[in-house]
Short mmCIF file of C-alpha atoms and ligand atoms in Angstrom, two decimals:
data_model
loop_
_atom_site.label_atom_id
_atom_site.label_comp_id
_atom_site.label_asym_id
_atom_site.label_seq_id
_atom_site.Cartn_x
_atom_site.Cartn_y
_atom_site.Cartn_z
CA MET A 5 -40.62 -31.07 21.38
CA VAL A 6 -43.24 -31.11 18.61
CA MET A 7 -43.14 -27.34 18.05
CA ASP A 8 -39.46 -27.46 17.11
CA LYS A 9 -40.22 -29.73 14.17
CA CYS A 10 -42.11 -27.00 12.39
CA GLU A 11 -40.20 -23.80 11.88
CA THR A 12 -42.12 -20.80 10.64
CA GLU A 13 -38.91 -19.36 9.20
CA PHE A 14 -38.11 -22.14 6.75
CA SER A 15 -36.50 -21.76 3.37
CA PHE A 16 -39.39 -20.98 1.02
CA GLY A 17 -37.69 -22.63 -1.95
CA GLY A 18 -39.49 -23.37 -5.20
CA GLY A 19 -41.53 -26.07 -6.89
CA LEU A 20 -45.29 -26.28 -6.71
CA VAL A 21 -46.46 -24.54 -3.56
CA GLY A 22 -49.99 -24.52 -2.14
CA ILE A 23 -51.00 -21.60 0.06
CA LEU A 24 -53.91 -21.91 2.48
CA GLY A 25 -54.72 -18.62 4.15
CA GLY A 26 -57.30 -18.26 6.88
CA THR A 27 -58.03 -17.24 10.43
CA PHE A 28 -57.54 -20.77 11.80
CA ASP A 29 -59.39 -20.00 15.03
CA PRO A 30 -58.86 -22.90 15.49
CA VAL A 31 -57.38 -25.05 12.71
CA HIS A 32 -59.61 -28.11 12.17
CA GLN A 33 -59.93 -31.32 10.14
CA GLY A 34 -61.58 -29.45 7.24
CA HIS A 35 -58.46 -27.31 6.76
CA LEU A 36 -56.17 -30.34 6.86
CA ALA A 37 -58.39 -32.33 4.48
CA VAL A 38 -58.54 -29.50 1.97
CA ALA A 39 -54.76 -29.04 2.06
CA ALA A 40 -54.23 -32.79 1.57
CA ARG A 41 -56.74 -32.94 -1.31
CA VAL A 42 -55.05 -30.10 -3.21
CA LYS A 43 -51.54 -31.37 -2.46
CA ASP A 44 -52.42 -34.79 -3.87
CA TYR A 45 -54.41 -33.53 -6.87
CA PHE A 46 -51.72 -31.14 -8.13
CA SER A 47 -48.74 -33.15 -6.79
CA LEU A 48 -47.60 -30.12 -4.83
CA ASP A 49 -44.23 -30.07 -3.11
CA SER A 50 -45.65 -28.29 -0.08
CA VAL A 51 -48.66 -26.53 1.34
CA ILE A 52 -47.96 -23.46 3.46
CA PHE A 53 -50.62 -22.46 5.98
CA VAL A 54 -50.67 -18.69 6.41
CA PRO A 55 -52.66 -17.49 9.43
CA ALA A 56 -54.03 -13.96 9.11
CA TRP A 57 -52.48 -11.48 11.50
CA MET A 58 -55.60 -9.33 11.31
CA PRO A 59 -58.37 -10.96 9.20
CA PRO A 60 -59.85 -8.09 7.14
CA HIS A 61 -63.34 -9.64 7.05
CA LYS A 62 -63.61 -10.56 10.71
CA GLN A 63 -62.81 -7.26 12.37
CA GLU A 64 -66.10 -6.95 14.31
CA ALA A 65 -65.77 -10.39 15.92
CA PRO A 66 -63.07 -11.07 18.51
CA VAL A 67 -60.37 -13.42 17.25
CA SER A 68 -57.97 -15.43 19.43
CA SER A 69 -54.42 -14.13 19.70
CA PHE A 70 -52.11 -14.76 16.77
CA ALA A 71 -49.79 -16.66 19.13
CA HIS A 72 -52.51 -19.22 20.00
CA ARG A 73 -53.64 -19.65 16.40
CA LEU A 74 -50.05 -20.07 15.23
CA ALA A 75 -49.19 -22.53 18.00
CA MET A 76 -52.20 -24.70 17.11
CA LEU A 77 -51.26 -24.67 13.43
CA LYS A 78 -47.71 -25.73 14.22
CA LEU A 79 -49.04 -28.67 16.21
CA ALA A 80 -51.47 -29.60 13.44
CA VAL A 81 -48.91 -29.68 10.64
CA ALA A 82 -46.11 -31.35 12.61
CA ALA A 83 -47.44 -34.78 11.70
CA CYS A 84 -48.05 -33.99 8.01
CA PRO A 85 -45.05 -34.16 5.67
CA GLY A 86 -44.99 -31.24 3.25
CA PHE A 87 -47.24 -29.05 5.36
CA LYS A 88 -45.64 -25.85 6.69
CA VAL A 89 -46.74 -22.74 8.56
CA SER A 90 -45.59 -19.21 7.83
CA SER A 91 -46.05 -16.28 10.18
CA LEU A 92 -45.26 -13.75 7.45
CA GLU A 93 -48.53 -11.86 7.91
CA ALA A 94 -47.43 -11.00 11.48
CA GLU A 95 -44.58 -8.99 9.98
CA ARG A 96 -47.03 -6.36 8.66
CA SER A 97 -49.27 -4.14 10.72
CA GLY A 98 -52.92 -3.52 9.88
CA PRO A 99 -55.36 -5.84 8.07
CA SER A 100 -53.83 -8.89 6.37
CA TYR A 101 -54.73 -8.46 2.73
CA THR A 102 -54.13 -11.43 0.42
CA ILE A 103 -52.70 -9.21 -2.31
CA ASP A 104 -49.87 -8.07 0.01
CA THR A 105 -49.23 -11.65 1.14
CA LEU A 106 -48.99 -12.95 -2.43
CA VAL A 107 -46.59 -10.16 -3.43
CA GLU A 108 -44.44 -11.01 -0.39
CA LEU A 109 -44.55 -14.74 -1.15
CA LYS A 110 -43.43 -14.07 -4.73
CA ASN A 111 -40.43 -12.21 -3.29
CA ARG A 112 -39.51 -15.06 -0.96
CA LEU A 113 -40.16 -18.06 -3.20
CA ALA A 114 -37.72 -19.05 -5.92
CA ASP A 115 -38.41 -17.50 -9.35
CA GLN A 116 -39.62 -20.78 -10.86
CA ALA A 117 -42.02 -21.55 -7.98
CA ARG A 118 -45.67 -21.90 -8.94
CA ILE A 119 -48.22 -20.83 -6.36
CA TYR A 120 -51.62 -22.51 -5.93
CA PHE A 121 -53.72 -20.33 -3.67
CA ILE A 122 -56.37 -22.54 -2.05
CA ILE A 123 -59.74 -21.06 -1.18
CA GLY A 124 -63.18 -22.39 -0.28
CA ILE A 125 -65.93 -21.37 -2.69
CA ASP A 126 -67.76 -19.54 0.11
CA ALA A 127 -64.76 -17.24 0.43
CA PHE A 128 -64.18 -17.06 -3.34
CA VAL A 129 -67.64 -15.65 -4.08
CA GLU A 130 -66.76 -12.76 -1.73
CA ILE A 131 -63.55 -12.02 -3.61
CA PRO A 132 -64.80 -8.83 -5.35
CA SER A 133 -64.73 -7.22 -1.88
CA TRP A 134 -61.01 -7.99 -1.42
CA LYS A 135 -58.29 -5.37 -1.81
CA GLN A 136 -57.10 -5.13 -5.45
CA TYR A 137 -58.80 -8.44 -6.22
CA GLN A 138 -58.35 -7.99 -9.98
CA ARG A 139 -54.60 -8.36 -9.54
CA LEU A 140 -54.79 -11.62 -7.59
CA PRO A 141 -54.79 -14.08 -10.54
CA ASP A 142 -51.72 -12.33 -11.94
CA LEU A 143 -49.80 -13.55 -8.91
CA ALA A 144 -51.02 -17.12 -8.41
CA ASN A 145 -53.18 -19.96 -9.63
CA PHE A 146 -56.38 -20.24 -7.64
CA VAL A 147 -57.87 -23.56 -6.53
CA VAL A 148 -61.50 -23.08 -5.58
CA ILE A 149 -62.90 -25.86 -3.42
CA GLU A 150 -66.50 -26.45 -4.41
CA ARG A 151 -69.19 -27.75 -2.11
CA GLU A 152 -72.58 -29.34 -2.60
CA GLY A 153 -74.98 -26.70 -3.84
CA LEU A 154 -72.27 -24.15 -4.64
CA LYS A 155 -70.13 -24.87 -7.69
CA LEU A 156 -67.85 -22.64 -9.66
CA GLY A 157 -68.91 -24.51 -12.79
CA ASP A 158 -68.01 -23.60 -16.31
CA ASP A 159 -70.81 -21.21 -17.25
CA PRO A 160 -70.07 -17.62 -18.25
CA GLY A 161 -72.25 -16.37 -15.39
CA SER A 162 -69.86 -17.87 -12.86
CA VAL A 163 -68.23 -15.62 -10.29
CA VAL A 164 -65.05 -15.91 -12.41
CA ALA A 165 -66.74 -13.39 -14.74
CA ASN A 166 -65.55 -10.79 -12.21
CA PHE A 167 -62.07 -11.34 -13.64
CA SER A 168 -61.64 -10.05 -17.15
CA GLY A 169 -60.53 -12.28 -20.00
CA TYR A 170 -61.22 -15.72 -18.52
CA SER A 171 -62.92 -18.61 -20.29
CA PHE A 172 -63.28 -22.25 -19.33
CA ASP A 173 -60.77 -24.66 -20.90
CA ARG A 174 -62.22 -28.19 -20.89
CA GLU A 175 -58.84 -29.85 -21.41
CA SER A 176 -57.18 -28.44 -18.31
CA LYS A 177 -60.54 -28.20 -16.46
CA ALA A 178 -59.62 -24.67 -15.49
CA TRP A 179 -60.51 -21.08 -16.21
CA VAL A 180 -57.70 -19.58 -18.26
CA ALA A 181 -56.94 -16.15 -19.68
CA LEU A 182 -54.33 -15.46 -22.31
CA ASP A 183 -53.02 -12.30 -20.70
CA ARG A 184 -53.10 -13.54 -17.10
CA LYS A 185 -50.54 -15.82 -15.46
CA GLY A 186 -52.84 -17.65 -13.06
CA ARG A 187 -55.45 -20.28 -13.81
CA ILE A 188 -58.55 -20.73 -11.70
CA TYR A 189 -59.23 -24.40 -10.97
CA PRO A 190 -62.57 -25.56 -9.58
CA LEU A 191 -61.98 -28.65 -7.43
CA ALA A 192 -64.49 -30.96 -5.78
CA MET A 193 -63.79 -32.90 -2.63
CA GLU A 194 -65.57 -35.09 -0.12
CA PRO A 195 -67.22 -32.59 2.23
CA VAL A 196 -65.78 -32.35 5.72
CA ASN A 197 -68.56 -30.83 7.73
CA VAL A 198 -66.62 -28.76 10.22
CA SER A 199 -65.86 -25.08 10.62
CA SER A 200 -63.99 -23.08 13.23
CA THR A 201 -67.32 -21.48 14.18
CA MET A 202 -68.77 -24.92 14.88
CA VAL A 203 -65.76 -25.86 17.03
CA ARG A 204 -65.96 -22.63 19.05
CA GLN A 205 -69.72 -22.97 19.49
CA ARG A 206 -69.51 -26.56 20.68
CA ILE A 207 -66.84 -25.69 23.22
CA GLY A 208 -68.92 -22.74 24.44
CA GLU A 209 -71.88 -25.11 24.89
CA GLY A 210 -69.72 -27.63 26.76
CA LYS A 211 -69.99 -30.20 23.93
CA SER A 212 -67.25 -32.54 22.73
CA ILE A 213 -65.06 -31.55 19.76
CA PHE A 214 -63.61 -35.05 19.45
CA GLY A 215 -62.76 -35.77 15.80
CA LEU A 216 -63.35 -32.20 14.66
CA VAL A 217 -59.77 -31.12 15.38
CA PRO A 218 -56.59 -33.20 15.77
CA GLY A 219 -56.03 -34.57 19.29
CA ASP A 220 -53.09 -32.22 19.96
CA ILE A 221 -55.30 -29.23 19.19
CA GLU A 222 -58.06 -30.51 21.45
CA ASP A 223 -55.48 -30.76 24.26
CA TYR A 224 -54.11 -27.29 23.49
CA ILE A 225 -57.58 -25.72 23.60
CA ALA A 226 -58.37 -27.44 26.90
CA ARG A 227 -55.00 -26.51 28.44
CA HIS A 228 -55.44 -22.84 27.57
CA GLY A 229 -59.17 -22.65 28.23
CA LEU A 230 -59.85 -21.21 24.77
CA TYR A 231 -63.34 -20.45 23.42
CA GLY A 232 -65.05 -20.32 26.77
CA GLY A 233 -63.89 -23.77 27.85
CA PHE A 234 -62.27 -24.27 31.22
CA ALA A 235 -58.48 -24.52 31.36
CA SER A 236 -57.45 -28.03 32.28
CA LEU A 237 -56.19 -28.42 35.85
CA ILE A 238 -53.46 -30.80 34.76
CA SER A 239 -51.70 -28.30 32.46
P1 LIG B 307 -64.97 -19.59 10.59
O1 LIG B 307 -66.02 -20.66 10.87
O2 LIG B 307 -64.42 -18.93 11.81
O3 LIG B 307 -65.44 -18.59 9.55
P2 LIG B 307 -63.50 -21.45 8.85
O4 LIG B 307 -63.74 -22.81 9.43
O5 LIG B 307 -64.25 -21.10 7.60
O6 LIG B 307 -63.69 -20.31 9.97
P3 LIG B 307 -61.04 -20.17 7.99
O7 LIG B 307 -59.77 -20.18 8.77
O8 LIG B 307 -61.76 -18.88 7.91
O9 LIG B 307 -61.95 -21.33 8.65
O10 LIG B 307 -60.84 -20.79 6.56
C1 LIG B 307 -59.63 -20.84 5.84
C2 LIG B 307 -59.89 -21.44 4.46
O11 LIG B 307 -60.29 -22.82 4.60
C3 LIG B 307 -61.03 -20.75 3.68
O12 LIG B 307 -60.66 -20.70 2.31
C4 LIG B 307 -62.22 -21.68 3.89
O13 LIG B 307 -63.16 -21.59 2.83
C5 LIG B 307 -61.54 -23.05 3.94
N1 LIG B 307 -62.29 -24.02 4.74
C6 LIG B 307 -62.63 -23.92 6.03
N2 LIG B 307 -63.30 -25.01 6.45
C7 LIG B 307 -63.40 -25.83 5.39
C8 LIG B 307 -64.00 -27.14 5.17
N3 LIG B 307 -64.64 -27.80 6.13
N4 LIG B 307 -63.90 -27.67 3.93
C9 LIG B 307 -63.27 -27.00 2.92
N5 LIG B 307 -62.68 -25.78 3.06
C10 LIG B 307 -62.75 -25.20 4.27
#
């Protein structure tokens, strides 16, 4: 069975490890494309998808159960070598803060592992509202995925100015700080115009989501009648 191929309790190991956190309600082609882009660009050994147990910034809006979001992620990564899913945020109660997740990941990964925390620029510009955000670059490198019209750039007025001590290093094409461990890498990619909101909305309006999510996820959503769709009679 596909689900068995992707354990959430794998050996974390070491090497170069990408982390993609999110709500994944549901996981879609944009998430997979971004993970693939970063994995290729930095020659990462793996990318671990970390679904939020309780997304701190989405507490007013209802979110699908963790079990559904996790099950869809497992299906999505089963076909992608090097992609993994961790349910570690479900082991804590209360809001899933990135700082706590990174501290936990550092405990579980081998000492020599290097973490690349992947984040869309829309989320990155909100980072000053995150718990203990100043500590985040001490725990991981950040890869900020730019989009048309919103770039991290290399100017001193960039949102990176929220972190003390950083300046842009043209050689490594990253923001670096002498006294901080993590670098902040702006990274461009071909836009994939899909969001979980768009997927949920289209289902609610009875429209097709073909191509927006992998086929297995489309089937899963239909079978379970998620997002206001009707559960399939053949399930
Ligand atoms: P929602 O529409 O519910 O807000 P979302 O599609 O933005 O959800 P999340 O699970 O909240 O998905 O996002 C997880 C991470 O993936 C975030 O860092 C987000 O910026 C990034 N991301 C989401 N969609 C895309 C996309 N199409 N291209 C690049 N990055 C994306």
